[in-house]
Structures are given as structure tokens and as C-alpha cells.
Coordinates of C-alpha atoms in Angstrom, one line a residue:
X25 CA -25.7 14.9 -13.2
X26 CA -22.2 14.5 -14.4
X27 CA -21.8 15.5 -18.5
X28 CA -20.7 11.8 -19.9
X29 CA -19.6 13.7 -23.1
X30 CA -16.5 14.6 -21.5
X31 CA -15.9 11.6 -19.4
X32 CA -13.1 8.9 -21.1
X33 CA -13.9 4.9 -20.6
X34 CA -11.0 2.7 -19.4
X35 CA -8.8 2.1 -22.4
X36 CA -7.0 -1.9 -22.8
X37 CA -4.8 -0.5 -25.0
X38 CA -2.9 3.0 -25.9
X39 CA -4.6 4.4 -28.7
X40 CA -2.2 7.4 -30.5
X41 CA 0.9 4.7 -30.8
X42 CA 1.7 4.5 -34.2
X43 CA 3.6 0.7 -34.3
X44 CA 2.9 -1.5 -31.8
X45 CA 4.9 -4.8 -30.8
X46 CA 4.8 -6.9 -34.1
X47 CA 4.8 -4.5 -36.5
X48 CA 7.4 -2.4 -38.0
X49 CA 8.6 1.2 -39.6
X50 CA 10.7 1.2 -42.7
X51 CA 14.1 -0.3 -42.8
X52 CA 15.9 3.2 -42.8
X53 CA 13.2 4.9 -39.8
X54 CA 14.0 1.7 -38.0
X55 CA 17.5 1.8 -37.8
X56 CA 18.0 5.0 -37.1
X57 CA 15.2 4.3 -34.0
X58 CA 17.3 1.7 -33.0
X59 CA 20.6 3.8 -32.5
X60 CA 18.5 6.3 -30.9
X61 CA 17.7 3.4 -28.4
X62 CA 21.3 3.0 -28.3
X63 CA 22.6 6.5 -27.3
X64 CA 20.3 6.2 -24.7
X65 CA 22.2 3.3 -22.8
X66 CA 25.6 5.1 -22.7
X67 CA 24.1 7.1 -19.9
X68 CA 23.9 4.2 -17.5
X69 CA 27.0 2.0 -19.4
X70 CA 29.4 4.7 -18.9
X71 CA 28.3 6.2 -15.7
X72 CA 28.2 2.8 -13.3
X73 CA 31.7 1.9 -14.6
X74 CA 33.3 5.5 -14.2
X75 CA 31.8 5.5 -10.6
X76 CA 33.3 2.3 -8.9
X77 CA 36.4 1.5 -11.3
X78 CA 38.7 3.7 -9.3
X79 CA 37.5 3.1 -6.6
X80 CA 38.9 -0.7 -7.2
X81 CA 42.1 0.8 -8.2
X82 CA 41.2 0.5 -12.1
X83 CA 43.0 2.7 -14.5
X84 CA 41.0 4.5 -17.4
X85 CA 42.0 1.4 -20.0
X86 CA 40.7 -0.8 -17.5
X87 CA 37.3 1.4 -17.2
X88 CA 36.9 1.5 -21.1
X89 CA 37.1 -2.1 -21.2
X90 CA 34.4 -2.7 -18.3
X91 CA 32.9 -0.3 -20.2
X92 CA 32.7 -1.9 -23.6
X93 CA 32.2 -5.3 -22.1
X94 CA 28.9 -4.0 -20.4
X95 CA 27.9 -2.6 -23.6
X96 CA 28.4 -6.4 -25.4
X97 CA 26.8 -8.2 -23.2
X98 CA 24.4 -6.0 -22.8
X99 CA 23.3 -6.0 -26.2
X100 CA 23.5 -9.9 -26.1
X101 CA 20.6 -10.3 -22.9
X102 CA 18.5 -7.6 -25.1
X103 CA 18.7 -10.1 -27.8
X104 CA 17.8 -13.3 -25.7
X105 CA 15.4 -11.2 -24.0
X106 CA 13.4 -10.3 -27.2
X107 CA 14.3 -13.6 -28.9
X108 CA 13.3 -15.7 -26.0
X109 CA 12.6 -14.2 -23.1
X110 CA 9.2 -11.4 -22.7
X111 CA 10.1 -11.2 -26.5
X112 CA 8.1 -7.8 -25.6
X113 CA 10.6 -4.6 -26.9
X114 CA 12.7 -3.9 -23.9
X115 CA 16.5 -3.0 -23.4
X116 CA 18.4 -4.9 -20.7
X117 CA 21.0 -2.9 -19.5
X118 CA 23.2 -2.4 -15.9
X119 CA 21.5 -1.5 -13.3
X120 CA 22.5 1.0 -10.4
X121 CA 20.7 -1.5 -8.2
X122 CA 23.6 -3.1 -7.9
X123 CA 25.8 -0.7 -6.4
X124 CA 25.7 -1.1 -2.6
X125 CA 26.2 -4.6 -2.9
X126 CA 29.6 -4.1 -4.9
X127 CA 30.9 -1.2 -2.6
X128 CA 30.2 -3.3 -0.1
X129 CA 32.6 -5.9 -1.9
X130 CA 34.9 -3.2 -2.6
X131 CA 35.6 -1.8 1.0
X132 CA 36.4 -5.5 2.5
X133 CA 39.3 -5.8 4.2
X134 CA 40.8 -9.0 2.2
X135 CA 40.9 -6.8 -0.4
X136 CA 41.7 -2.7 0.7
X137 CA 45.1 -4.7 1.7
X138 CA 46.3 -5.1 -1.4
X139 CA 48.4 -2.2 -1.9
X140 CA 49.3 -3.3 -5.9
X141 CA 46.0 -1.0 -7.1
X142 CA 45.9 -2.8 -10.5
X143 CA 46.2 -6.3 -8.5
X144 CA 43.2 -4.8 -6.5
X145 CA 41.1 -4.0 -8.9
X146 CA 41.7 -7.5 -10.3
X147 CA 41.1 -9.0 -7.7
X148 CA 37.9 -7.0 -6.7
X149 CA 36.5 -7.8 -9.8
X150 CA 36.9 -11.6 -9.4
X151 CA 35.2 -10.9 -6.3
X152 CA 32.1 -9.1 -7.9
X153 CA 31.8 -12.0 -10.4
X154 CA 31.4 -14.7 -8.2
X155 CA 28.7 -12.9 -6.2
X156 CA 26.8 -12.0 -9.4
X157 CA 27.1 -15.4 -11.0
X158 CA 26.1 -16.9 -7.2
X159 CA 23.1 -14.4 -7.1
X160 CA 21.9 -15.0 -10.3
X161 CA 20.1 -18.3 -9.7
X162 CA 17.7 -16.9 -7.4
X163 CA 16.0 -15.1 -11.1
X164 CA 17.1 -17.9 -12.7
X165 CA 14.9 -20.4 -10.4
X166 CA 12.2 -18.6 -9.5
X167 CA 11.6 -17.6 -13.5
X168 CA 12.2 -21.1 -15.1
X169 CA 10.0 -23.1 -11.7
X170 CA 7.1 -20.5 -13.0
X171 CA 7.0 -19.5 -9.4
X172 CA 7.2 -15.6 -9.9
X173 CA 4.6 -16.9 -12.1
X174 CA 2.6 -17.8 -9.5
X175 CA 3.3 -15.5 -6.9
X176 CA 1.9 -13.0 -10.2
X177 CA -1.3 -13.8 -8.9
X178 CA -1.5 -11.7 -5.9
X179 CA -0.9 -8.6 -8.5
X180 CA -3.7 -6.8 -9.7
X181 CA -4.0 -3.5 -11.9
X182 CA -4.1 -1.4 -7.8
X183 CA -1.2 -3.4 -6.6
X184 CA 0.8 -2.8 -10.2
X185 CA 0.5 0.9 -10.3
X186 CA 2.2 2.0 -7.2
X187 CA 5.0 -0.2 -8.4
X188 CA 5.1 0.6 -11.9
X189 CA 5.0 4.5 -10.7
X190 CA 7.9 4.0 -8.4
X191 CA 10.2 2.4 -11.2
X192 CA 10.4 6.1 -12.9
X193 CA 9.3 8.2 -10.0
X194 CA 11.7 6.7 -7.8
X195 CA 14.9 7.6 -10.1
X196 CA 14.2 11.3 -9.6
X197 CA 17.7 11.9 -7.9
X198 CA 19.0 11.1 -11.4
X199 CA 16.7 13.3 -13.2
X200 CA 17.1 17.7 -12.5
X201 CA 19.3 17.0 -9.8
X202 CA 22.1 15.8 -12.1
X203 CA 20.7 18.7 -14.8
X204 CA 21.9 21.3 -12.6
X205 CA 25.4 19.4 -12.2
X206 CA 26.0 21.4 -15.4
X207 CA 23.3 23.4 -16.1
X208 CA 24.5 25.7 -19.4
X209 CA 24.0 21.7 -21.1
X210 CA 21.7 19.9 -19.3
X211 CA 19.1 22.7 -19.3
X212 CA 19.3 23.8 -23.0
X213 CA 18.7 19.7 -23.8
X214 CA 15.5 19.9 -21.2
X215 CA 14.3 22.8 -23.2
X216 CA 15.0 21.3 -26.7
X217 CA 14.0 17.9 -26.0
X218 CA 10.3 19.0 -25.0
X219 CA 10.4 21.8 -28.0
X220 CA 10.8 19.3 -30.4
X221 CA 8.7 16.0 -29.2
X222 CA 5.9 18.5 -28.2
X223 CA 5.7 22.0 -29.6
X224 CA 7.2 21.0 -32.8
X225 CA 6.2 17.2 -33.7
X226 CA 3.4 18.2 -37.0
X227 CA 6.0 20.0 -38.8
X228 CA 7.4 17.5 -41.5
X229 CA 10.2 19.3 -43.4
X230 CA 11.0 15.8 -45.2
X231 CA 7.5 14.3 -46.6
X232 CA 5.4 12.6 -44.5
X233 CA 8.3 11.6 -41.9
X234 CA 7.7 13.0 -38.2
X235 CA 10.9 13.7 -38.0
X236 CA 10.7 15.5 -34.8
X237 CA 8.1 12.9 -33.4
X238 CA 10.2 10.2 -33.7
X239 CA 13.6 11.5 -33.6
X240 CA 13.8 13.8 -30.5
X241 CA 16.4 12.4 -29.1
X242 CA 18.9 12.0 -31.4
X243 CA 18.6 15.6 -32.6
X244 CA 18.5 17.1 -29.4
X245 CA 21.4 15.1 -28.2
X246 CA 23.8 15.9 -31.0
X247 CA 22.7 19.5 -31.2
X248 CA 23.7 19.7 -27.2
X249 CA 26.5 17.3 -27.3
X250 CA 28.2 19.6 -30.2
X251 CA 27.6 22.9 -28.1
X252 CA 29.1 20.8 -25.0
X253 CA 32.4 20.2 -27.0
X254 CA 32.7 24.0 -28.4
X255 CA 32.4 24.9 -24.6
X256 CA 35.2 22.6 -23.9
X257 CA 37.8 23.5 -26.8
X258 CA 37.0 27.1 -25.9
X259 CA 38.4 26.5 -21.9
X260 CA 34.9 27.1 -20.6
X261 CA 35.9 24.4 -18.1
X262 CA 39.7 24.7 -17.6
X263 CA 39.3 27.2 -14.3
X264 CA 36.1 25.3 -13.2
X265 CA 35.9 22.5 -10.4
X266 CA 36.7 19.4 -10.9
X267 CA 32.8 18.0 -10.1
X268 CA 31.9 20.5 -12.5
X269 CA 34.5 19.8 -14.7
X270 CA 34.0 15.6 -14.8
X271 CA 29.9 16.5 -15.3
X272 CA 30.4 19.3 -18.7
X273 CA 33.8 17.8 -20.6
X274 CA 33.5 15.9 -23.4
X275 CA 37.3 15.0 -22.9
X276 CA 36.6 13.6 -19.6
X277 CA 38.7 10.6 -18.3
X278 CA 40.7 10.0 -21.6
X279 CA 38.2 7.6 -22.3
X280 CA 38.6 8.2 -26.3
X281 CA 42.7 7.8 -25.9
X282 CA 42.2 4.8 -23.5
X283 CA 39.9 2.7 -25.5
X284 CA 41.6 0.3 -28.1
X285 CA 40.5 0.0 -31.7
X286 CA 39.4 -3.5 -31.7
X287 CA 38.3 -5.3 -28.5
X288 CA 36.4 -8.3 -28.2
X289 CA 34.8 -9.4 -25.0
X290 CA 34.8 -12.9 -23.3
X291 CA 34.2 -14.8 -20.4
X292 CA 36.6 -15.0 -17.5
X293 CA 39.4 -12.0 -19.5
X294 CA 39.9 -10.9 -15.7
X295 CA 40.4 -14.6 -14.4
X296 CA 38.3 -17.2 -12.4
X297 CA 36.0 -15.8 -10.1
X298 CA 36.2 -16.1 -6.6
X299 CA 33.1 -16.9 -4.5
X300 CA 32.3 -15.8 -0.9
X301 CA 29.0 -16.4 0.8
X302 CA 29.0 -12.7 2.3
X303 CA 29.1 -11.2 -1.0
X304 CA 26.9 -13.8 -2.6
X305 CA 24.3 -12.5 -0.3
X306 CA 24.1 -9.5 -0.3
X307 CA 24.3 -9.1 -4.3
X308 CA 21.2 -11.0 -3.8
X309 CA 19.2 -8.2 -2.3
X310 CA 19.8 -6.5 -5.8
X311 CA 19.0 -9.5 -7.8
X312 CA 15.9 -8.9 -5.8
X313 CA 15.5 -5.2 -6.4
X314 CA 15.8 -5.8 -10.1
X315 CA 13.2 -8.3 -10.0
X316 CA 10.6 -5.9 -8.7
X317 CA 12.4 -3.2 -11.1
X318 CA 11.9 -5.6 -14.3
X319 CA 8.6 -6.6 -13.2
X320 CA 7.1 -3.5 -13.3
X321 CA 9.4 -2.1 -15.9
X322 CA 7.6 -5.5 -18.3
X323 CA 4.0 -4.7 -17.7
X324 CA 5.4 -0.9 -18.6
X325 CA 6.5 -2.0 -21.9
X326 CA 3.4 -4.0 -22.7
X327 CA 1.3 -0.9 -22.5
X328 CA 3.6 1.2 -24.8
X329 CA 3.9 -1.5 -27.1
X330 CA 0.4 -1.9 -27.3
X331 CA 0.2 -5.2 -26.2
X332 CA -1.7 -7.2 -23.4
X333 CA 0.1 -7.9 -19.8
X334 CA 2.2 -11.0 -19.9
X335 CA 0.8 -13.4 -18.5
X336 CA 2.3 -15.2 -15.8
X337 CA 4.2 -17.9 -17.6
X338 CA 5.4 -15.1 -19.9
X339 CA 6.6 -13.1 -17.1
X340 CA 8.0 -15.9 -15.8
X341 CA 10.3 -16.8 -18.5
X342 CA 11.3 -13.2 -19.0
X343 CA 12.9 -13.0 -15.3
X344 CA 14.5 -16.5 -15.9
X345 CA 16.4 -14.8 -19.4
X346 CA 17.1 -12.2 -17.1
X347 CA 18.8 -14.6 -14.2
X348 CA 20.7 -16.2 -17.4
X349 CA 21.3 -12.6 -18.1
X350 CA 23.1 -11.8 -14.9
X351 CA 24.8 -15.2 -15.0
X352 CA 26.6 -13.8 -18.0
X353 CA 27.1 -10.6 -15.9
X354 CA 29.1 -12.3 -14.1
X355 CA 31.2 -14.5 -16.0
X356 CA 32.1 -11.5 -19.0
X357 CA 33.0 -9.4 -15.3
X358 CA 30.3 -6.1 -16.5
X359 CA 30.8 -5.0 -13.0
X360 CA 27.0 -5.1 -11.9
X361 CA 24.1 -7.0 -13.0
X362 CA 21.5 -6.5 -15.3
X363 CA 17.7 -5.2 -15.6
X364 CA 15.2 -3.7 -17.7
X365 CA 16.4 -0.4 -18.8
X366 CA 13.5 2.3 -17.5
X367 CA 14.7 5.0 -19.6
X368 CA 14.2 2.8 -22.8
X369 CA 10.9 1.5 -21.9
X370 CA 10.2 5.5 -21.8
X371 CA 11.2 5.9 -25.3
X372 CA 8.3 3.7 -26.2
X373 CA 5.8 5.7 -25.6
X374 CA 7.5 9.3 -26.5
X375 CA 8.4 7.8 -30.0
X376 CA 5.1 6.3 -30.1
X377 CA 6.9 3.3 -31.9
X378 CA 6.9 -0.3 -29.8
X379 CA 8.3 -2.0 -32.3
X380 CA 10.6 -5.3 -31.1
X381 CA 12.6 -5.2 -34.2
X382 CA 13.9 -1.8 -33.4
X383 CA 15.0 -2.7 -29.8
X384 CA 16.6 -5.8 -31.5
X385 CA 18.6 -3.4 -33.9
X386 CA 19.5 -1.0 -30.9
X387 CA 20.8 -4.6 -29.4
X388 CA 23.3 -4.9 -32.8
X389 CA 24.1 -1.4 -32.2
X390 CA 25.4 -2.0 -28.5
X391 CA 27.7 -5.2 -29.6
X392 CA 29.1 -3.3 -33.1
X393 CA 30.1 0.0 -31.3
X394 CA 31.6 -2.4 -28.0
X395 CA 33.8 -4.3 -30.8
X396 CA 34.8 -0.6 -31.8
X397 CA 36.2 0.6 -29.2
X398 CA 37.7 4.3 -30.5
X399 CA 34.1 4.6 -32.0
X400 CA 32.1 3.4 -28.7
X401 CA 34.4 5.8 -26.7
X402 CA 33.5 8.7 -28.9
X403 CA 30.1 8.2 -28.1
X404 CA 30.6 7.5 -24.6
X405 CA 32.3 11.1 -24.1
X406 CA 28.4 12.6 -24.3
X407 CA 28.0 14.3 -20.4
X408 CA 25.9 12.8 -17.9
X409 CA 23.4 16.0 -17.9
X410 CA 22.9 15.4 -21.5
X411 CA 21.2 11.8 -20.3
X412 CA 19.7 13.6 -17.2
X413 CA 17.3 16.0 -19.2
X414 CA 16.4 12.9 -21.5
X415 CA 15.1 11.1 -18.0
X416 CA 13.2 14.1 -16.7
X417 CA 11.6 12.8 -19.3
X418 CA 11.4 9.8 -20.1
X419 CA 11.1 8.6 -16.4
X420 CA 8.4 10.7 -15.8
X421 CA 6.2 9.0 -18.8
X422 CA 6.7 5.7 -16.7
X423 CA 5.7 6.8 -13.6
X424 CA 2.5 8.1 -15.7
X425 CA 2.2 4.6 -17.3
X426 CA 1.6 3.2 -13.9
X427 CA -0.9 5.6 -13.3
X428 CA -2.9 4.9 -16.2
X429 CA -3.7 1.5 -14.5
X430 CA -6.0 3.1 -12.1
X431 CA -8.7 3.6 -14.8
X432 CA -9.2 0.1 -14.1
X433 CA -10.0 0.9 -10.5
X434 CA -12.7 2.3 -8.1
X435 CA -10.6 5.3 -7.4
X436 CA -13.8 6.3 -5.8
X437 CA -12.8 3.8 -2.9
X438 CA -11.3 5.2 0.4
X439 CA -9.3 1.7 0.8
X440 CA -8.1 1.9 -2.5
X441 CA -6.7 5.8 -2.1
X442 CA -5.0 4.8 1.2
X443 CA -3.5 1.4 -0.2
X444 CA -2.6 3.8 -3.7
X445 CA -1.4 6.5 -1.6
X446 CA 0.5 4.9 0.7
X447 CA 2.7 2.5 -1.7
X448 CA 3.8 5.6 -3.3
X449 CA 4.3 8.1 -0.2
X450 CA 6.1 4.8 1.8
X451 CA 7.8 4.1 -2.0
X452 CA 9.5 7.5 -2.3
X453 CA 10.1 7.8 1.6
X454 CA 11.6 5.3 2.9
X455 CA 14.7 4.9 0.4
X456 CA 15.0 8.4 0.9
X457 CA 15.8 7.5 4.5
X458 CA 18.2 5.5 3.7
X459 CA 19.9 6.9 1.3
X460 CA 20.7 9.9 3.7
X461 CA 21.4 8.1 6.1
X462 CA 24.6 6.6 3.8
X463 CA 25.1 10.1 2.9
X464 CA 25.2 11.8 6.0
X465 CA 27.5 8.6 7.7
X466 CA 28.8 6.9 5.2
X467 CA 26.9 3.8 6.6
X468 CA 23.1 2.9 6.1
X469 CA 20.8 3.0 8.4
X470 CA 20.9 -1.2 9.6
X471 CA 24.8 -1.6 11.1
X472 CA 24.8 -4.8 12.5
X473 CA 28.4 -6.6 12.8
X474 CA 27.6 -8.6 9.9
X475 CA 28.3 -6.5 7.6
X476 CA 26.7 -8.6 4.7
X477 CA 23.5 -8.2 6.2
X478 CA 23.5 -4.7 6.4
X479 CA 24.5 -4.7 2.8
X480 CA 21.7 -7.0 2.1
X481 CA 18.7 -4.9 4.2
X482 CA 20.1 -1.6 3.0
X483 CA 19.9 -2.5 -0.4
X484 CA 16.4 -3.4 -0.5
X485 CA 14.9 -0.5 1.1
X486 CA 17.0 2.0 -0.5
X487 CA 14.8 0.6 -3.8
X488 CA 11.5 2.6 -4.5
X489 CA 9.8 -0.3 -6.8
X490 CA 10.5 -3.4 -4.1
X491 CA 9.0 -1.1 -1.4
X492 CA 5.9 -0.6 -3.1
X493 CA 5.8 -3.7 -4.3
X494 CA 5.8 -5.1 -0.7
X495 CA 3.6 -2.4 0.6
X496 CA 0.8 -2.1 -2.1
X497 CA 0.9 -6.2 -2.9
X498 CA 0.6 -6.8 1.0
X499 CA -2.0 -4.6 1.9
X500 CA -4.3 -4.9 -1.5
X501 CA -4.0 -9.3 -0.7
X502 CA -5.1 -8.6 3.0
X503 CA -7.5 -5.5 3.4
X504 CA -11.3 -6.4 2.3
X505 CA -10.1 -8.5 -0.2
X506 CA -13.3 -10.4 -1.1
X507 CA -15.2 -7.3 -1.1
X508 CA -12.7 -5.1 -3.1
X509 CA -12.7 -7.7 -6.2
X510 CA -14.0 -5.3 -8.4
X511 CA -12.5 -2.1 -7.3
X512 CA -9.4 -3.5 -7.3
X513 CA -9.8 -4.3 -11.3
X514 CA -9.7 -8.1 -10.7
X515 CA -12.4 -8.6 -13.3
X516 CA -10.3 -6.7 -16.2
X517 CA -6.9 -8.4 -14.8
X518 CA -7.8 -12.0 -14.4
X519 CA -7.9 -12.7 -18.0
X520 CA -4.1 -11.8 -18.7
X521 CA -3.2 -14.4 -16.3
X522 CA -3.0 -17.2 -18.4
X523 CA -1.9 -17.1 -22.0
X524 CA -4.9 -19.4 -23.5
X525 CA -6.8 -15.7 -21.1
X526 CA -6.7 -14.0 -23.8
X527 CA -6.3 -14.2 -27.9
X528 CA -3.8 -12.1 -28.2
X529 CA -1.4 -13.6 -26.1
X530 CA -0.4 -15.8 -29.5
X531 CA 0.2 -13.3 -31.5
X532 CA 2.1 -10.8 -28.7
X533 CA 4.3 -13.8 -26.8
X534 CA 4.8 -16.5 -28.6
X535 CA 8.3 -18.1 -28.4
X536 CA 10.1 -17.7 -32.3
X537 CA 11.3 -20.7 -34.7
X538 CA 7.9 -22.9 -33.7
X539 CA 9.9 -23.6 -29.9
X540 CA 6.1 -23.7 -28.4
X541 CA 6.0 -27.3 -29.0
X542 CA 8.9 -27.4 -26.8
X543 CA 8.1 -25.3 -24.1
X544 CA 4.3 -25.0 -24.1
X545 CA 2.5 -22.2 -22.1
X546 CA 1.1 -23.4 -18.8

């Protein structure tokens, strides 16, 4: 007979976080928690817009701007998003989701014939907002109808964990692999980051503050980010590649002399949009991909901030503020869309703080630094590696948050292991596919003659979280469903389904300024 001493009963809630949704740290430890939260966007902010700007024919003024106008209104959806949305502590930030879409927008012939390249990028930008603020109603209807709260129902704590793994488990190719792009930095921050969160976290050199506990980040960060710049004034890099040179500057792209001191973002600055039902479409394959990306990346963030699963009309409303959220995507002209930020989510849990104020301060951080441009700039100079070490990380704490929702399981069960096992394997595989295949032939695997559909198909399956989803959700609705109830966790699940479930749903979800009366659960 097993020894029960050692076995560990499934756990509702995360035990060793210290704040959890709806309660706070000190003023001072939350404001600097929330520009940690902050640094930790410029990874995604400054890379999506250095990627595809030239490639429109932007200049680098025109890349800061994108750049600080993704950083505003990103910092506004994180607002609405905690104010009125989830309300559960989660950054909502651009989304490399979005990316084959806009190439494909990019490379269309209307445009690749302007031979102006400042007319081009104009013009492909127009382009890219009217296919994000087209796309954007399919979040925007299926989260205010409540129907992604209904089709919630067919999740269950078997069907969630694949998915939720596959949100950080399927970003791996920006984890080590962008580490070794320049490994004398990003290695050195790998080695620090996990020194100091882990090895390092009881030692208090100021009172009773876990400094190293909650602060990781930002120490590790600026301690790398100043060696990265004394490698740079020294002409470490001058000789070097320029791959190798673009991933280890902190001078790279001029983005500190480009920037302008004052800048403040608004709707329509490149024009009106233009709208084309090719594009439309296939930007709404990534509309798609980030709703399986936010879905999983929610339930995520209710674990680390030690609250229950949103319920469905909860969920619901959080993917509507996220529709609205691309909507304004598209009219500021961010150059992709939005979703929940993964490597934020992350920081929950390895701060072991899941507070909502501090993701609202990090919000306040994003739209003072994007005013400032010189200062934002400064900032944005930090390398990629630096960001790739912190989501070796980081990602890898979500994919073990989707785990930890098989303890509500009968991992015992063969159907369960081959439902589990599968999601993940099919999850990791077949994007993989794809994405060589667009590596190898500069095309994706689907190549019909319409080339919006192949946009649209390669999109989808090139995402890990929306291929689990459909694989695990499918096959845990159809295989031996009656008889699986309980091994599937249904018993432990149901009751987060509704809000009136469960008693905590009032204190967790809520809307803010009494607006229940107005919009009452259902």
C-alpha cells in the first residue's frame, strides 16, 4: 500500500502566493512591480515593429512611432481589460499571432508597386488597419453575444491543460533559441535571473523586503543590459555580423535618435484605412488564434492570481474588451493586434504577487513612457536576448500552470493520457510543420491560388494553443464522454461555470463603480 504521508491532494488554489487578485503590496513595492511588468512588454513592442516596418518601406522614425503607439494603446486595452473586461491581472499587449496575416498584406501586388517606399509603407499600413478593425468583430461578437461563453462549456480541467500548456510551451522558438542569438548576454541573464528568484530569494539585505523574490527581473535586466552597453562602447560588435550585431547593440536602429521628445498617439495619424475582403480574412485567422491564446492565457492568470476560473460570462466579456481592444488596434495603426501577454501572466506566479493594481500601474507605465518618446526609446534599446532568457522562464512556468490542472483528473486513465498526450505532441508538431515549411520555401504548406486562404489556413495551424484547443476539446467532447465525467474533472469544473457557481466569483469578477446593475451576470 502506497504511503499517503507523501501523497499531495488536488489544490483549488495556489498556496505559497503571497497577494492574490484583490489585494495589494505597499505603494512603493507596487510601483516598482508594475514597471517591472513594464520592461517586460518592450520585448514583444519593440521586436514586432522592428521586424515588418522595413519591410513596408518604413524609416526608423516611422518604426519608433509604431512603436510608441503600440506601447499607448497597449497600456489603454490593459486598463479596459482590468477595469472592465476579466478585471483579473493581465497585460494586453501585440501579439506575433498576427504576423502572417500582415506579410501577407505586405507582399500584395497593389502595394509592392509603389516604388515611393515612404508612400508604401503608408499605404500598407492603411491596409493592415482596415483588416484589423474588419477582424475585430468576430471577438467583439462572439464575447458580448456570451457565445464563447457558451461554447466554454465543452472545456473541462483535461481539455484546458493541453491548451493552457501549449500557450508557453509553444513559444519555445523565442525562448534559448533567440539566447544563443547573442549568447555573452543572453546566457549571463539565464544564469542570473534563476540565481536570484531561486538560489538567492531568503536573503533580505533591506528588512523584511524579498527583494530578490519579487524583483528578479528588474535587477537582472539592468545588471545585463549595463554589461550589454560596455560591450558595445568597447567595439565588441563593430567587426561582428550584422545578425549578430542587430541581436547584442544597445545602439541598434537609432531608435534613441529617431524617437521625438513628445509624441502623442491618435486615431487615423497614418490616414483612413482602407478595407479589402482578402485581408479582412485572413487577419481573421489570427483574431482567432489570439482567442484560443487569451483563453488559455485567462484561466492561466486566475490560478496565479489566486482566484477561481472565470466563469463563462466572465470569460465572455474579457474576449469582447479584447475585440474592442483590437478595434482600437486598428484605428491608432499598432501594426498587429492585441492579446494576453504570456510572458506577463508568467510573472504572476515567479513574483508570487497577482495583484490587479500592479498590472494597472504597469498599464500607466506603458502610456507615460509612449508620451516620452526619448525616454521610451532608451528603454526600448534593451536586446532581444535579454527578453529571451526572461521567457525560458517565464513561459515555461505557464506551460507548468496548465499542467497543474491534471490534479483534477484521473491521470490513471488510458483515454485521458492519449487525449493529454496527443493535444500536446499534435500541439507542438504540427505548427512546427508549418512553420518549416515557410522557412524552407518561403510559402506555407496550403498554396492554393487564393492567396488569402492560404494566409488564413496557415495561420491557424502554425498556432500551438488553437491546435490543441481543437484537438484536446474535440476528442475530450466525443470519446466516452458519459463515462469519463469524473476523470475528466467535470465534478470540480462545473461549478465555475456560472458566476452565482461559486462565492467567490463576487468578490474576484465583479464589474467596478456598481455597473452589475447594468450588466448583470448571466
Amino acid at each position: 500500500m502506497a504511503d499517503i504521508s507523501i501523497s499531495h491532494p488536488p489544490m483549488e488554489q495556489l498556496q505559497d502566493l503571497e497577494y492574490c487578485i484583490d489585494s495589494n503590496p505597499p505603494w512603493p513595492e507596487t510601483t516598482l512591480l508594475g514597471f517591472q511588468n513594464y520592461l517586460l512588454t518592450l520585448g514583444t513592442t519593440v521586436m514586432i515593429p522592428t521586424m515588418l516596418v522595413p519591410l513596408m518601406g518604413g524609416s526608423n522614425g516611422e518604426k519608433i512611432r509604431v512603436i510608441q503607439t503600440l506601447q499607448f494603446v497597449s497600456g489603454l486595452n490593459t486598463l479596459l481589460q482590468a477595469l472592465f473586461g476579466t478585471r483579473l491581472p493581465t497585460v494586453i499587449g501585440g501579439s506575433f499571432a498576427y504576423v502572417i496575416p500582415i506579410l501577407y498584406i505586405i507582399d500584395d501586388s497593389s502595394l509592392q508597386k509603389i516604388t515611393d517606399p515612404h508612400d508604401r509603407f503608408i499605404h500598407s499600413m492603411r491596409a493592415i488597419q482596415g483588416a484589423l478593425i474588419i477582424a475585430s468583430s468576430i471577438q467583439i461578437i462572439l464575447g458580448f453575444s456570451q457565445l464563447w461563453g457558451i461554447f466554454s462549456r465543452f472545456f473541462s480541467p483535461l481539455g484546458m491543460a493541453p491548451v493552457i500548456g501549449l500557450v508557453g510551451l509553444g513559444l519555445f522558438q523565442r525562448g534559448f533559441p533567440s539566447v544563443g542569438e547573442c549568447v555573452e548576454i543572453g546566457l549571463p541573464m539565464l544564469i542570473l535571473l534563476i540565481g536570484l528568484s531561486q538560489y538567492a530569494k531568503n536573503y533580505r539585505p533591506f528588512r523584511d523586503i524579498p527583494i530578490f523574490e519579487r524583483f528578479p527581473v528588474v535587477i537582472s535586466m539592468l545588471a545585463v543590459w549595463v554589461f550589454a552597453t560596455i560591450l558595445t562602447g568597447a567595439g565588441a560588435y563593430n567587426h561582428r555580423p550584422a545578425r549578430t550585431q542587430i541581436s547584442c547593440r544597445t545602439d541598434r536602429a537609432n531608435l534613441i535618435s529617431s524617437a521625438p521628445w513628445f509624441k502623442f498617439p491618435y486615431p487615423l495619424e497614418w490616414g483612413p484605412p482602407t478595407f479589402n475582403a482578402g485581408h479582412a480574412v485572413a487577419m481573421m485567422a489570427a483574431v482567432l488564434v489570439s482567442l484560443a491564446e487569451s483563453t488559455g492565457g485567462y484561466v492561466a492568470a486566475s490560478r496565479l492570481a489566486i482566484a477561481t476560473p472565470p466563469p463563462a460570462n466572465v470569460l465572455s466579456r474579457g474576449i469582447g474588451w479584447q475585440g474592442v481592444a483590437i478595434l482600437l488596434d486598428g484605428l491608432y495603426g499598432t501594426l498587429t493586434g492585441s492579446t494576453v501577454s504570456v510572458e506577463n501572466v508568467g510573472l504572476l506566479g515567479f513574483t508570487r504577487v497577482g495583484s490587479r493594481r500592479v498590472v494597472q500601474i504597469s498599464a500607466a507605465f506603458m502610456i507615460f513612457f509612449s508620451l516620452l518618446g526619448k525616454f521610451g526609446a532608451v528603454f526600448a534599446s534593451i536586446p532581444f536576448p535579454i527578453f529571451a532568457a526572461l521567457y525560458c522562464v517565464l513561459f515555461g512556468l505557464i506551460t507548468s500552470v496548465g499542467i497543474s490542472f491534471l490534479q483534477f483528473t484521473n491521470m490513471n486513465s488510458i483515454r485521458n493520457l492519449t487525449i493529454v498526450g496527443l493535444s500536446l505532441f499534435l500541439g507542438i508538431s504540427v505548427p512546427q510543420y508549418f512553420d518549416n515549411t515557410l522557412a524552407t520555401s518561403g510559402r506555407g504548406p496550403v498554396r492554393s491560388d487564393a492567396g488569402w486562404f492560404n494566409a488564413f489556413l496557415n495561420t491557424i495551424f502554425m498556432s500551438p494553443p488553437l491546435v490543441g484547443m481543437l484537438v484536446s476539446v474535440l476528442l475530450d467532447n466525443t470519446v466516452d464522454v458519459v463515462k469519463a465525467k469524473r476523470d475528466r474533472g467535470m465534478p470540480w469544473w462545473v461549478k465555475f461555470r456560472t458566476f452565482r457557481g461559486d462565492s467567490r466569483n463576487e468578490e474576484f469578477y465583479t464589474l467596478p463603480f456598481n455597473l452589475n446593475r447594468f450588466f448583470p451576470p448571466t
